Amino acid sequence: MGMDGKTVRVATDVGGTFTDLVYFENNPATGEQTIRTAKVDTTPPNFALGVLNVIRKADVDLAAVDFLAHGTTVVINALTERRGVKTGLITTHGFRDVLEIARANRPDYFNLKWVKPAPFVPRYLRREITGRLHTNGQERQPLELAQVAAIIEAFRADDVQAIAICLLHAYANPAHEQAVLNEVRRLWPDVSVVASHQITREWREYERSSTTVLSAYVQPIAARYLDELASGLRDSGYKAPLYIMQSNCGIDSVEHARETPITMVESGPASGFWAAAELGRLIEEPNVLGLDIGGTTAKCALIRNGQVSIKTDYWIERNRINAGYPIMVPVVDLVEIGNGGGSGAWVDDFDKLHVGPHSAGAVPGPAAYGNGGTQITTTDANLMLGRINPDYFCGGNVVADLPAVVRELDALGQRLHLPPDEIARGVVRLANDNMVNALKLVSLSRGHDPRELTLMAFGGGGAMHAVALAQELGVRKVIVPRNASVFSAWGMTLSDLRRDLFINRFVQTAHHGERQQAQLFLEELSGAAREQFVAQAIPPQHVEIQMHCKLRYQNQEHAVEVPLDPHERIDTDWAVIEQRFHTLYEQHYTYALQAPVEIIGFHLVAIAQVGKLAPQALPVTGRLIGDACKGRRRVDYAQEGIHEASLYDYALLEPLMTFFGPAIVEDAGTTVVVHPGNRVQVDRLGNLHIMING
């Protein structure tokens, strides 16, 4: 907080196409709030440059900023583009090939030419060490620590830059891993090294091994990026703590993020869905289907009772022909597809039109950018159909190259023997179909009726497609947040410090003594989590602990996570907890069993408040809805045909204003497409509530 009592929070979000900024200033003396946003092109491979560019564009005085949070795609990009470092693996004797064996989850089962995805660490860089633990953590065979020296010597000779350590059953007892970790640091202080117990305490050897290897693979890249970002901010006058957005919908210190950067793998999407949950609580919409459409991808997640689901069953590069690679870290439970504003349209060998998953990015970008892009994208199709204003393209910062759009649509049309407008409609419909399928995966497939949910659409392209998707799913209401195009960055300004701990521990619940031991174990975990934040000078009363049990029917393979109420105890409230499990299991799988229930682990969430700001209601000046109307334009709605739509300036809309579709609402960063018959109302915070007709 500044000398004048003002609080200033800034968040930056690096996406695949754009880098966004939100500036949030609160002045308690006057009761005024100031919110500014900015957007610039992302600058790979030097992503930190884009962050500094957007700060300059927004004219932010970093010396006056109290809080800065940052979300980045640097980790996921380094993985998918194979830009990590040469990595070696130290594992238990006999388990050298776990990475190679992987899982029997070959998706393209009937493809005789299918090739298994190559491991990130080749076999000659996977070394074994003698020593073994039991599943309960007890030592079965002593650790031969003297073997580490020869392994290090071999790694040095092979120019290894990072070392991953993953020993059998380290989730139950990390003692062997800690010993190897300390020995590696003693023998080679300069090497980047990480052990599995620092990241995950869950079983499944392949998943733990993959997670540890991928973390080591990107650790030097991420550390260098975070160091460059921190020094660039310091040189520009920033003095307050720097926080990094994590994949679990919380922020953490830059120091902690530097140690285990793999936790940032989905930091951008996580902040958007956290923002959706926070906004849902503010406007009393606790059950939300979140949809984030950016330039490269579309992502969706389910929010129930104001809570975002966090899981550790996360895979990168997983698709219909590739099994992908698991990363066992806390990540928001989302579905992501390669359909964004920059997703390209293409025709296969059978003259079938497709959209995505590849993207034109920011450079060269869609054909309409005029940067030499030769592929029609979803953005180009929306421009052709009149949904996007060519005179206000990218907020008026870019002159839309309509001749290029028509030229490329003609090229596709000649291939498919269709006129350009039909090609544009087809591109939009295909993109919508892909997104509807993704939304079904996080709603219908999880036992939730979309008709009971509210669709919240954000990102640069979310509001353009949201109403069509809602009509297809039967959703009754769409909410478009104010500043939707930078909503993920906005979510970071509302975030708290958060750490998730998933740990396996088998409990026979039929025995009261074992339930008592499990309760004591939970209390020990809670105390340790509080101490972590206290060590960062956060008062204990500002730390909230949430606990969940992972339960399954006896002898089943997978579990269902059951939340515990704040004052519930496993030893005294087991009957209530067990009944809650039966209900959740039936919701997930449509049936319940009369069978014994087992605990296989716990999920503990530690949240520390760091003074987040709540947005205030917008002032009402008495402006009429007609004052916000910019005119009319012919718009092709694809499904409902062509209509004369009223055009509204989002910046001039005020709380309680109401209007009807067909309409287009234009903002600098996004366009809201309101279909015929929809009623739109502006709430007290400036968000648009679109009621779906019929």
GROMACS .gro file of C-alpha atoms in nm, residues 65 75 126 169 249 258 379 458 479 547 630:
model
   11
   65VAL     CA    1   0.266  -0.119  -0.764
   75VAL     CA    2   0.673  -2.417  -1.954
  126ARG     CA    3   1.871  -4.337  -1.769
  169HIS     CA    4   0.795  -4.580  -0.352
  249CYS     CA    5  -0.574  -2.157  -0.959
  258ARG     CA    6   1.158  -2.147  -0.968
  379THR     CA    7  -1.129  -1.475  -3.711
  458PHE     CA    8  -1.415  -1.498  -2.199
  479ILE     CA    9  -2.244  -1.423  -1.907
  547MET     CA   10  -0.918  -3.119   0.313
  630LYS     CA   11  -2.340   0.301  -3.285
   0.00000   0.00000   0.00000
